[in-house]
Amino acid sequence: MVERETYAIELAGLRRELPLFEVKPGLKIAILNILGDTPLVEACAEALAHQSRDRDFDVIVTAESKSIPLAYAMSVRLNKPYVVLRKVYKFYMGEALKAQTLSITTGEPQTLYLDEKDHRLLRGKKVMILDDVISTGSTLEGMRSLMEQAGATVTVEAAICTEGDLARWNGIVALAHLPLFEE
Ligand SMILES: O=P(O)(O)OC[C@H]1O[C@H](OP(=O)(O)OP(=O)(O)O)[C@H](O)[C@@H]1O
Ligand SMILES: Nc1ncnc2[nH]cnc12
């Protein structure tokens, strides 16, 4: 198997070696994939729940897929429901709301769908938008747009890591920042 360069990071007291992957010529990113890493998910959920303890929100909203276990773990700790914005439409989502995104990792447009049952739940509510990593901000923008369409108010934006241009992410509740690796 190929030997990959890694970037060492400490998140909520746990050290991880994140593998570097090229997203376009001359640009690599350190991939945080929390899927399957239960100790990391639990520790990050605890730390983010603590950092947002004084913030006012009713529902946690995330986009599939890698941040779903984080949203679940935060939901358990904070005793608030969570909503997952989906990337593939299924008939049981009914009259879903939609927003377009273009994340740094996917590199092609994706659609986020808000299920009609979740639309009902969110109307008039205060929302924490949650993601594992916020990089270009495109997924964040898509989530914001869906919350506006749904009549919900975003009162907190949180992520395990921000990435790239740190100055853009002042208002985000986050545990760490990831650099971009440019050649
Ligand atoms: O700020 P951005 O450039 O939009 O990037 C952030 C998004 O990219 C990743 O998702 P990805 O599109 O890789 O989907 P996945 O979790 O389903 O793998 C990550 O989980 C964020 O949701
Ligand atoms: N560094 C990263 N790891 C995982 N998902 C990401 N999405 C954007 N940047 C990412």
mmCIF file of C-alpha atoms and ligand atoms in Angstrom:
data_model
loop_
_atom_site.group_PDB
_atom_site.id
_atom_site.type_symbol
_atom_site.label_atom_id
_atom_site.label_comp_id
_atom_site.label_asym_id
_atom_site.label_seq_id
_atom_site.Cartn_x
_atom_site.Cartn_y
_atom_site.Cartn_z
ATOM 1 C CA MET A 1 0.000 0.000 0.000
ATOM 2 C CA VAL A 2 1.161 3.557 -0.723
ATOM 3 C CA GLU A 3 2.952 5.409 2.102
ATOM 4 C CA ARG A 4 1.196 8.718 2.696
ATOM 5 C CA GLU A 5 2.475 11.888 4.272
ATOM 6 C CA THR A 6 0.497 12.768 7.364
ATOM 7 C CA TYR A 7 -0.320 15.836 9.438
ATOM 8 C CA ALA A 8 -0.354 15.376 13.221
ATOM 9 C CA ILE A 9 -3.153 17.078 15.117
ATOM 10 C CA GLU A 10 -4.506 17.029 18.668
ATOM 11 C CA LEU A 11 -8.293 17.133 18.930
ATOM 12 C CA ALA A 12 -10.036 17.194 22.309
ATOM 13 C CA GLY A 13 -6.940 15.659 23.913
ATOM 14 C CA LEU A 14 -6.522 12.895 21.315
ATOM 15 C CA ARG A 15 -3.680 12.827 18.794
ATOM 16 C CA ARG A 16 -4.378 11.726 15.235
ATOM 17 C CA GLU A 17 -2.219 11.473 12.094
ATOM 18 C CA LEU A 18 -4.329 12.762 9.202
ATOM 19 C CA PRO A 19 -3.322 11.472 5.735
ATOM 20 C CA LEU A 20 -2.638 14.082 3.060
ATOM 21 C CA PHE A 21 -4.558 13.758 -0.217
ATOM 22 C CA GLU A 22 -4.282 15.881 -3.344
ATOM 23 C CA VAL A 23 -7.579 17.638 -4.153
ATOM 24 C CA LYS A 24 -6.224 19.395 -7.249
ATOM 25 C CA PRO A 25 -2.774 19.860 -8.775
ATOM 26 C CA GLY A 26 -0.546 21.603 -6.232
ATOM 27 C CA LEU A 27 -3.052 21.422 -3.366
ATOM 28 C CA LYS A 28 -3.242 18.763 -0.655
ATOM 29 C CA ILE A 29 -5.486 18.606 2.404
ATOM 30 C CA ALA A 30 -5.209 16.597 5.620
ATOM 31 C CA ILE A 31 -8.293 14.395 5.724
ATOM 32 C CA LEU A 32 -10.250 14.135 8.956
ATOM 33 C CA ASN A 33 -12.498 11.080 8.706
ATOM 34 C CA ILE A 34 -14.255 10.477 12.004
ATOM 35 C CA LEU A 35 -16.312 7.544 10.687
ATOM 36 C CA GLY A 36 -15.463 4.509 12.819
ATOM 37 C CA ASP A 37 -13.321 6.492 15.281
ATOM 38 C CA THR A 38 -15.636 6.275 18.295
ATOM 39 C CA PRO A 39 -13.173 7.659 20.893
ATOM 40 C CA LEU A 40 -12.543 10.712 18.699
ATOM 41 C CA VAL A 41 -16.247 11.289 17.994
ATOM 42 C CA GLU A 42 -17.057 11.054 21.704
ATOM 43 C CA ALA A 43 -14.203 13.354 22.767
ATOM 44 C CA CYS A 44 -14.986 15.964 20.098
ATOM 45 C CA ALA A 45 -18.712 15.890 20.899
ATOM 46 C CA GLU A 46 -17.910 16.436 24.574
ATOM 47 C CA ALA A 47 -15.600 19.371 23.813
ATOM 48 C CA LEU A 48 -17.961 21.023 21.304
ATOM 49 C CA ALA A 49 -20.940 20.545 23.631
ATOM 50 C CA HIS A 50 -18.925 22.225 26.382
ATOM 51 C CA GLN A 51 -17.878 25.136 24.128
ATOM 52 C CA SER A 52 -21.472 25.754 23.035
ATOM 53 C CA ARG A 53 -23.078 25.254 26.465
ATOM 54 C CA ASP A 54 -24.135 28.939 26.740
ATOM 55 C CA ARG A 55 -25.524 29.163 23.201
ATOM 56 C CA ASP A 56 -29.228 29.165 22.481
ATOM 57 C CA PHE A 57 -30.434 26.559 19.974
ATOM 58 C CA ASP A 58 -33.172 23.927 19.712
ATOM 59 C CA VAL A 59 -31.980 21.610 16.941
ATOM 60 C CA ILE A 60 -28.607 20.407 15.587
ATOM 61 C CA VAL A 61 -28.353 20.289 11.784
ATOM 62 C CA THR A 62 -25.590 18.586 9.799
ATOM 63 C CA ALA A 63 -24.953 17.425 6.216
ATOM 64 C CA GLU A 64 -24.288 13.777 5.456
ATOM 65 C CA SER A 65 -22.137 11.851 5.711
ATOM 66 C CA LYS A 66 -18.945 12.011 7.763
ATOM 67 C CA SER A 67 -20.357 14.292 10.470
ATOM 68 C CA ILE A 68 -23.451 12.166 11.244
ATOM 69 C CA PRO A 69 -21.909 10.347 14.251
ATOM 70 C CA LEU A 70 -20.806 13.699 15.669
ATOM 71 C CA ALA A 71 -24.351 15.102 15.377
ATOM 72 C CA TYR A 72 -25.728 11.994 17.080
ATOM 73 C CA ALA A 73 -23.196 12.208 19.928
ATOM 74 C CA MET A 74 -23.938 15.934 20.423
ATOM 75 C CA SER A 75 -27.665 15.204 20.354
ATOM 76 C CA VAL A 76 -27.302 12.655 23.172
ATOM 77 C CA ARG A 77 -25.190 15.023 25.281
ATOM 78 C CA LEU A 78 -27.307 18.131 24.771
ATOM 79 C CA ASN A 79 -30.657 16.354 24.733
ATOM 80 C CA LYS A 80 -31.660 18.112 21.505
ATOM 81 C CA PRO A 81 -32.841 16.544 18.239
ATOM 82 C CA TYR A 82 -30.614 16.401 15.160
ATOM 83 C CA VAL A 83 -31.398 16.655 11.460
ATOM 84 C CA VAL A 84 -29.281 15.244 8.631
ATOM 85 C CA LEU A 85 -29.343 17.055 5.283
ATOM 86 C CA ARG A 86 -29.141 14.317 2.678
ATOM 87 C CA LYS A 87 -27.226 14.251 -0.611
ATOM 88 C CA VAL A 88 -29.421 11.807 -2.544
ATOM 89 C CA TYR A 89 -33.157 12.346 -2.816
ATOM 90 C CA LYS A 90 -35.433 9.438 -1.751
ATOM 91 C CA PHE A 91 -39.211 9.467 -2.333
ATOM 92 C CA TYR A 92 -39.888 9.376 1.418
ATOM 93 C CA MET A 93 -38.366 12.854 1.754
ATOM 94 C CA GLY A 94 -41.528 14.220 0.112
ATOM 95 C CA GLU A 95 -41.464 17.908 -0.837
ATOM 96 C CA ALA A 96 -37.846 18.370 0.157
ATOM 97 C CA LEU A 97 -36.066 21.730 0.066
ATOM 98 C CA LYS A 98 -32.789 21.878 -1.901
ATOM 99 C CA ALA A 99 -29.476 23.760 -1.972
ATOM 100 C CA GLN A 100 -26.400 23.328 -4.189
ATOM 101 C CA THR A 101 -22.882 22.955 -2.756
ATOM 102 C CA LEU A 102 -19.348 22.380 -4.038
ATOM 103 C CA SER A 103 -17.105 21.061 -1.247
ATOM 104 C CA ILE A 104 -13.303 20.981 -1.498
ATOM 105 C CA THR A 105 -13.283 17.189 -1.040
ATOM 106 C CA THR A 106 -15.946 16.357 -3.613
ATOM 107 C CA GLY A 107 -14.933 18.808 -6.329
ATOM 108 C CA GLU A 108 -18.248 18.607 -8.154
ATOM 109 C CA PRO A 109 -21.675 20.070 -7.341
ATOM 110 C CA GLN A 110 -23.751 18.229 -4.763
ATOM 111 C CA THR A 111 -27.347 18.884 -3.718
ATOM 112 C CA LEU A 112 -28.368 19.020 -0.066
ATOM 113 C CA TYR A 113 -31.967 17.983 0.618
ATOM 114 C CA LEU A 114 -34.038 18.841 3.678
ATOM 115 C CA ASP A 115 -36.672 16.148 4.202
ATOM 116 C CA GLU A 116 -40.226 17.514 4.543
ATOM 117 C CA LYS A 117 -40.581 15.971 8.030
ATOM 118 C CA ASP A 118 -37.453 17.832 9.129
ATOM 119 C CA HIS A 119 -38.761 21.029 7.492
ATOM 120 C CA ARG A 120 -41.792 20.760 9.781
ATOM 121 C CA LEU A 121 -39.529 20.220 12.809
ATOM 122 C CA LEU A 122 -37.293 23.201 11.972
ATOM 123 C CA ARG A 123 -39.864 25.895 11.154
ATOM 124 C CA GLY A 124 -39.452 28.758 13.672
ATOM 125 C CA LYS A 125 -36.613 26.980 15.521
ATOM 126 C CA LYS A 126 -33.100 28.087 16.493
ATOM 127 C CA VAL A 127 -30.428 25.912 14.918
ATOM 128 C CA MET A 128 -26.829 24.861 15.475
ATOM 129 C CA ILE A 129 -25.208 24.111 12.124
ATOM 130 C CA LEU A 130 -22.586 21.407 12.700
ATOM 131 C CA ASP A 131 -19.936 19.930 10.417
ATOM 132 C CA ASP A 132 -16.753 17.914 10.822
ATOM 133 C CA VAL A 133 -14.659 20.337 8.733
ATOM 134 C CA ILE A 134 -15.497 23.758 7.269
ATOM 135 C CA SER A 135 -13.120 24.524 4.407
ATOM 136 C CA THR A 136 -14.336 26.574 1.430
ATOM 137 C CA GLY A 137 -17.575 27.269 3.294
ATOM 138 C CA SER A 138 -19.719 25.981 0.428
ATOM 139 C CA THR A 139 -21.392 23.259 2.540
ATOM 140 C CA LEU A 140 -21.912 25.799 5.322
ATOM 141 C CA GLU A 141 -23.547 28.189 2.823
ATOM 142 C CA GLY A 142 -25.808 25.386 1.564
ATOM 143 C CA MET A 143 -26.883 24.580 5.114
ATOM 144 C CA ARG A 144 -27.511 28.276 5.849
ATOM 145 C CA SER A 145 -29.618 28.570 2.709
ATOM 146 C CA LEU A 146 -31.743 25.555 3.660
ATOM 147 C CA MET A 147 -32.298 26.930 7.160
ATOM 148 C CA GLU A 148 -33.459 30.239 5.681
ATOM 149 C CA GLN A 149 -35.785 28.432 3.245
ATOM 150 C CA ALA A 150 -37.126 26.371 6.176
ATOM 151 C CA GLY A 151 -37.860 29.435 8.330
ATOM 152 C CA ALA A 152 -35.243 28.483 10.965
ATOM 153 C CA THR A 153 -32.673 30.832 12.521
ATOM 154 C CA VAL A 154 -29.021 29.816 12.712
ATOM 155 C CA THR A 155 -27.685 30.846 16.135
ATOM 156 C CA VAL A 156 -24.501 28.727 16.305
ATOM 157 C CA GLU A 157 -22.100 27.332 13.707
ATOM 158 C CA ALA A 158 -19.712 24.641 14.914
ATOM 159 C CA ALA A 159 -17.151 22.222 13.507
ATOM 160 C CA ILE A 160 -14.360 20.008 14.763
ATOM 161 C CA CYS A 161 -11.958 21.840 12.436
ATOM 162 C CA THR A 162 -11.950 24.880 10.264
ATOM 163 C CA GLU A 163 -9.583 24.760 7.301
ATOM 164 C CA GLY A 164 -7.792 27.164 4.986
ATOM 165 C CA ASP A 165 -8.299 30.888 5.525
ATOM 166 C CA LEU A 166 -8.556 31.145 9.340
ATOM 167 C CA ALA A 167 -9.656 34.805 9.242
ATOM 168 C CA ARG A 168 -12.939 33.739 7.569
ATOM 169 C CA TRP A 169 -13.885 31.456 10.459
ATOM 170 C CA ASN A 170 -13.863 33.824 13.471
ATOM 171 C CA GLY A 171 -17.465 33.146 14.385
ATOM 172 C CA ILE A 172 -17.233 29.340 14.217
ATOM 173 C CA VAL A 173 -17.100 27.286 17.412
ATOM 174 C CA ALA A 174 -14.212 24.902 16.571
ATOM 175 C CA LEU A 175 -11.575 22.747 18.254
ATOM 176 C CA ALA A 176 -8.700 23.204 15.783
ATOM 177 C CA HIS A 177 -7.664 24.640 12.423
ATOM 178 C CA LEU A 178 -6.215 22.700 9.490
ATOM 179 C CA PRO A 179 -3.772 24.294 7.046
ATOM 180 C CA LEU A 180 -3.925 23.768 3.277
ATOM 181 C CA PHE A 181 -0.764 22.211 1.835
ATOM 182 C CA GLU A 182 0.118 24.222 -1.272
ATOM 183 C CA GLU A 183 3.103 23.505 -3.515
HETATM 184 O O1 LIG B 1 -16.306 23.764 3.319
HETATM 185 P P1 LIG B 1 -16.429 22.788 2.201
HETATM 186 O O2 LIG B 1 -15.417 22.975 1.116
HETATM 187 O O3 LIG B 1 -17.830 22.740 1.662
HETATM 188 O O4 LIG B 1 -16.085 21.340 2.773
HETATM 189 C C1 LIG B 1 -16.661 20.822 3.937
HETATM 190 C C2 LIG B 1 -17.457 19.587 3.683
HETATM 191 O O5 LIG B 1 -16.677 18.625 2.950
HETATM 192 C C3 LIG B 1 -16.800 17.366 3.569
HETATM 193 O O6 LIG B 1 -17.909 16.674 3.101
HETATM 194 P P2 LIG B 1 -17.872 15.868 1.731
HETATM 195 O O7 LIG B 1 -18.409 16.730 0.629
HETATM 196 O O8 LIG B 1 -16.517 15.289 1.531
HETATM 197 O O9 LIG B 1 -18.932 14.745 1.983
HETATM 198 P P3 LIG B 1 -18.895 13.404 2.837
HETATM 199 O O10 LIG B 1 -18.904 13.786 4.279
HETATM 200 O O11 LIG B 1 -20.153 12.758 2.411
HETATM 201 O O12 LIG B 1 -17.666 12.620 2.466
HETATM 202 C C4 LIG B 1 -16.970 17.713 5.030
HETATM 203 O O13 LIG B 1 -17.565 16.647 5.737
HETATM 204 C C5 LIG B 1 -17.831 18.946 5.001
HETATM 205 O O14 LIG B 1 -19.204 18.623 5.014
HETATM 206 N N1 LIG B 2 -9.672 18.203 5.681
HETATM 207 C C1 LIG B 2 -10.865 17.664 5.477
HETATM 208 N N2 LIG B 2 -11.142 16.429 5.936
HETATM 209 C C2 LIG B 2 -12.364 15.901 5.722
HETATM 210 N N3 LIG B 2 -13.354 16.515 5.083
HETATM 211 C C3 LIG B 2 -13.096 17.741 4.631
HETATM 212 N N4 LIG B 2 -13.866 18.597 3.956
HETATM 213 C C4 LIG B 2 -13.154 19.690 3.709
HETATM 214 N N5 LIG B 2 -11.924 19.583 4.202
HETATM 215 C C5 LIG B 2 -11.863 18.362 4.781
#
